[in-house]
PDB file of C-alpha atoms in Angstrom:
ATOM      1  CA  UNK A   1     -23.244  87.426-108.112  1.00 68.00           C
ATOM      2  CA  UNK A   2     -26.746  89.026-108.216  1.00 74.00           C
ATOM      3  CA  UNK A   3     -25.049  92.475-108.843  1.00 76.00           C
ATOM      4  CA  UNK A   4     -23.616  91.026-111.895  1.00 84.00           C
ATOM      5  CA  UNK A   5     -27.081  89.775-112.958  1.00 90.00           C
ATOM      6  CA  UNK A   6     -28.487  93.133-112.415  1.00 90.00           C
ATOM      7  CA  UNK A   7     -25.839  94.733-114.989  1.00 91.00           C
ATOM      8  CA  UNK A   8     -26.672  92.215-117.262  1.00 95.00           C
ATOM      9  CA  UNK A   9     -30.260  92.806-117.225  1.00 95.00           C
ATOM     10  CA  UNK A  10     -29.504  96.537-117.439  1.00 96.00           C
ATOM     11  CA  UNK A  11     -27.259  95.993-120.557  1.00 97.00           C
ATOM     12  CA  UNK A  12     -30.412  94.220-122.113  1.00 97.00           C
ATOM     13  CA  UNK A  13     -32.734  96.719-121.296  1.00 97.00           C
ATOM     14  CA  UNK A  14     -30.719  99.314-122.782  1.00 98.00           C
ATOM     15  CA  UNK A  15     -30.108  97.239-125.671  1.00 98.00           C
ATOM     16  CA  UNK A  16     -33.719  96.632-126.024  1.00 98.00           C
ATOM     17  CA  UNK A  17     -34.783 100.271-125.564  1.00 98.00           C
ATOM     18  CA  UNK A  18     -32.353 101.402-128.466  1.00 98.00           C
ATOM     19  CA  UNK A  19     -33.814  98.554-130.823  1.00 98.00           C
ATOM     20  CA  UNK A  20     -37.464 100.198-130.001  1.00 97.00           C
ATOM     21  CA  UNK A  21     -35.869 103.546-131.299  1.00 97.00           C
ATOM     22  CA  UNK A  22     -35.578 105.080-127.826  1.00 98.00           C
ATOM     23  CA  UNK A  23     -32.758 107.872-127.810  1.00 97.00           C
ATOM     24  CA  UNK A  24     -29.454 106.935-126.092  1.00 98.00           C
ATOM     25  CA  UNK A  25     -29.990 109.211-123.205  1.00 97.00           C
ATOM     26  CA  UNK A  26     -33.400 107.901-122.341  1.00 98.00           C
ATOM     27  CA  UNK A  27     -32.303 104.269-123.061  1.00 98.00           C
ATOM     28  CA  UNK A  28     -29.708 104.555-120.467  1.00 97.00           C
ATOM     29  CA  UNK A  29     -31.491 106.316-117.993  1.00 97.00           C
ATOM     30  CA  UNK A  30     -34.016 103.424-118.007  1.00 96.00           C
ATOM     31  CA  UNK A  31     -31.496 100.836-117.671  1.00 96.00           C
ATOM     32  CA  UNK A  32     -29.870 102.710-114.867  1.00 96.00           C
ATOM     33  CA  UNK A  33     -33.114 102.975-113.146  1.00 94.00           C
ATOM     34  CA  UNK A  34     -34.152  99.346-112.874  1.00 90.00           C
ATOM     35  CA  UNK A  35     -30.392  98.678-111.645  1.00 91.00           C
ATOM     36  CA  UNK A  36     -30.530 101.691-108.977  1.00 92.00           C
ATOM     37  CA  UNK A  37     -33.729 100.385-107.700  1.00 91.00           C
ATOM     38  CA  UNK A  38     -32.810  97.016-106.922  1.00 90.00           C
ATOM     39  CA  UNK A  39     -29.471  97.744-105.640  1.00 89.00           C
ATOM     40  CA  UNK A  40     -30.808 100.464-103.154  1.00 89.00           C
ATOM     41  CA  UNK A  41     -34.057  98.972-102.482  1.00 88.00           C
ATOM     42  CA  UNK A  42     -32.890  95.307-102.154  1.00 86.00           C
ATOM     43  CA  UNK A  43     -29.329  95.546-100.768  1.00 84.00           C
ATOM     44  CA  UNK A  44     -29.617  99.058 -99.494  1.00 87.00           C
ATOM     45  CA  UNK A  45     -26.748 100.477-101.851  1.00 85.00           C
ATOM     46  CA  UNK A  46     -24.184  98.004-100.277  1.00 80.00           C
ATOM     47  CA  UNK A  47     -22.056  96.040-102.745  1.00 78.00           C
ATOM     48  CA  UNK A  48     -19.980  92.978-102.204  1.00 77.00           C
ATOM     49  CA  UNK A  49     -17.168  93.733 -99.727  1.00 78.00           C
ATOM     50  CA  UNK A  50     -18.522  97.217 -99.015  1.00 80.00           C
ATOM     51  CA  UNK A  51     -19.245  98.170 -95.117  1.00 86.00           C
ATOM     52  CA  UNK A  52     -20.912 101.448 -96.483  1.00 89.00           C
ATOM     53  CA  UNK A  53     -23.729 102.160 -99.205  1.00 89.00           C
ATOM     54  CA  UNK A  54     -22.075 103.572-102.290  1.00 86.00           C
ATOM     55  CA  UNK A  55     -23.320 107.167-102.846  1.00 90.00           C
ATOM     56  CA  UNK A  56     -25.885 106.977-105.747  1.00 90.00           C
ATOM     57  CA  UNK A  57     -23.975 109.632-107.854  1.00 91.00           C
ATOM     58  CA  UNK A  58     -20.816 107.361-107.959  1.00 90.00           C
ATOM     59  CA  UNK A  59     -23.049 104.054-108.417  1.00 89.00           C
ATOM     60  CA  UNK A  60     -24.874 105.705-111.280  1.00 91.00           C
ATOM     61  CA  UNK A  61     -21.550 106.962-113.182  1.00 91.00           C
ATOM     62  CA  UNK A  62     -20.170 103.700-112.446  1.00 91.00           C
ATOM     63  CA  UNK A  63     -23.148 101.648-113.814  1.00 93.00           C
ATOM     64  CA  UNK A  64     -23.492 103.742-116.538  1.00 95.00           C
ATOM     65  CA  UNK A  65     -19.952 103.237-117.826  1.00 95.00           C
ATOM     66  CA  UNK A  66     -20.558  99.442-117.263  1.00 95.00           C
ATOM     67  CA  UNK A  67     -23.722  99.476-119.376  1.00 97.00           C
ATOM     68  CA  UNK A  68     -22.166 101.312-122.212  1.00 97.00           C
ATOM     69  CA  UNK A  69     -19.413  98.948-122.281  1.00 97.00           C
ATOM     70  CA  UNK A  70     -21.777  96.194-122.019  1.00 97.00           C
ATOM     71  CA  UNK A  71     -23.665  97.484-124.898  1.00 98.00           C
ATOM     72  CA  UNK A  72     -20.547  97.691-127.252  1.00 98.00           C
ATOM     73  CA  UNK A  73     -20.060  94.140-126.952  1.00 97.00           C
ATOM     74  CA  UNK A  74     -23.695  93.055-127.117  1.00 97.00           C
ATOM     75  CA  UNK A  75     -25.528  95.793-129.140  1.00 98.00           C
ATOM     76  CA  UNK A  76     -22.679  98.042-130.784  1.00 98.00           C
ATOM     77  CA  UNK A  77     -24.922  99.643-133.222  1.00 97.00           C
ATOM     78  CA  UNK A  78     -27.077 101.083-130.383  1.00 97.00           C
ATOM     79  CA  UNK A  79     -24.221 103.202-129.147  1.00 98.00           C
ATOM     80  CA  UNK A  80     -23.753 106.477-131.134  1.00 98.00           C
ATOM     81  CA  UNK A  81     -20.025 106.971-132.367  1.00 98.00           C
ATOM     82  CA  UNK A  82     -19.541 110.070-130.161  1.00 97.00           C
ATOM     83  CA  UNK A  83     -20.628 107.999-127.121  1.00 97.00           C
ATOM     84  CA  UNK A  84     -18.234 105.210-128.043  1.00 97.00           C
ATOM     85  CA  UNK A  85     -15.349 107.405-128.350  1.00 97.00           C
ATOM     86  CA  UNK A  86     -16.214 108.990-125.066  1.00 96.00           C
ATOM     87  CA  UNK A  87     -16.275 105.503-123.266  1.00 96.00           C
ATOM     88  CA  UNK A  88     -12.974 104.494-125.172  1.00 96.00           C
ATOM     89  CA  UNK A  89     -11.324 107.657-123.761  1.00 95.00           C
ATOM     90  CA  UNK A  90     -12.546 107.122-120.364  1.00 93.00           C
ATOM     91  CA  UNK A  91     -11.511 103.343-120.616  1.00 93.00           C
ATOM     92  CA  UNK A  92      -7.945 104.145-121.811  1.00 94.00           C
ATOM     93  CA  UNK A  93      -7.493 106.493-118.903  1.00 92.00           C
ATOM     94  CA  UNK A  94      -8.639 103.433-116.316  1.00 86.00           C
ATOM     95  CA  UNK A  95      -5.575 101.365-117.597  1.00 82.00           C
ATOM     96  CA  UNK A  96      -2.623 100.940-115.123  1.00 77.00           C
ATOM     97  CA  UNK A  97      -0.040 103.240-115.989  1.00 66.00           C
ATOM     98  CA  UNK A  98      -2.339 105.875-117.397  1.00 52.00           C
ATOM     99  CA  UNK A  99      -3.422 109.265-115.629  1.00 50.00           C
TER     100      UNK A  99
END
């Protein structure tokens, strides 16, 4: 439950950073940093159901994907067209039956 809250907070942080005219990459980095620090500082990198900490690189990739996906719902104008297309292509490859 807490991890979901951190994700929503990161999306909100990203959307606010973009509203403040901070570029996409920097906004995403700031949103990811907040989530990363709490997941690894408070929870030791363990997510619900995990016995081993999630490697930071994998966490950053997954969390970044989730932040962009959330931003496309909550502040879609903050996601550049090229990033939206990249997200949609990645999301389509995750659908069952796709490789």
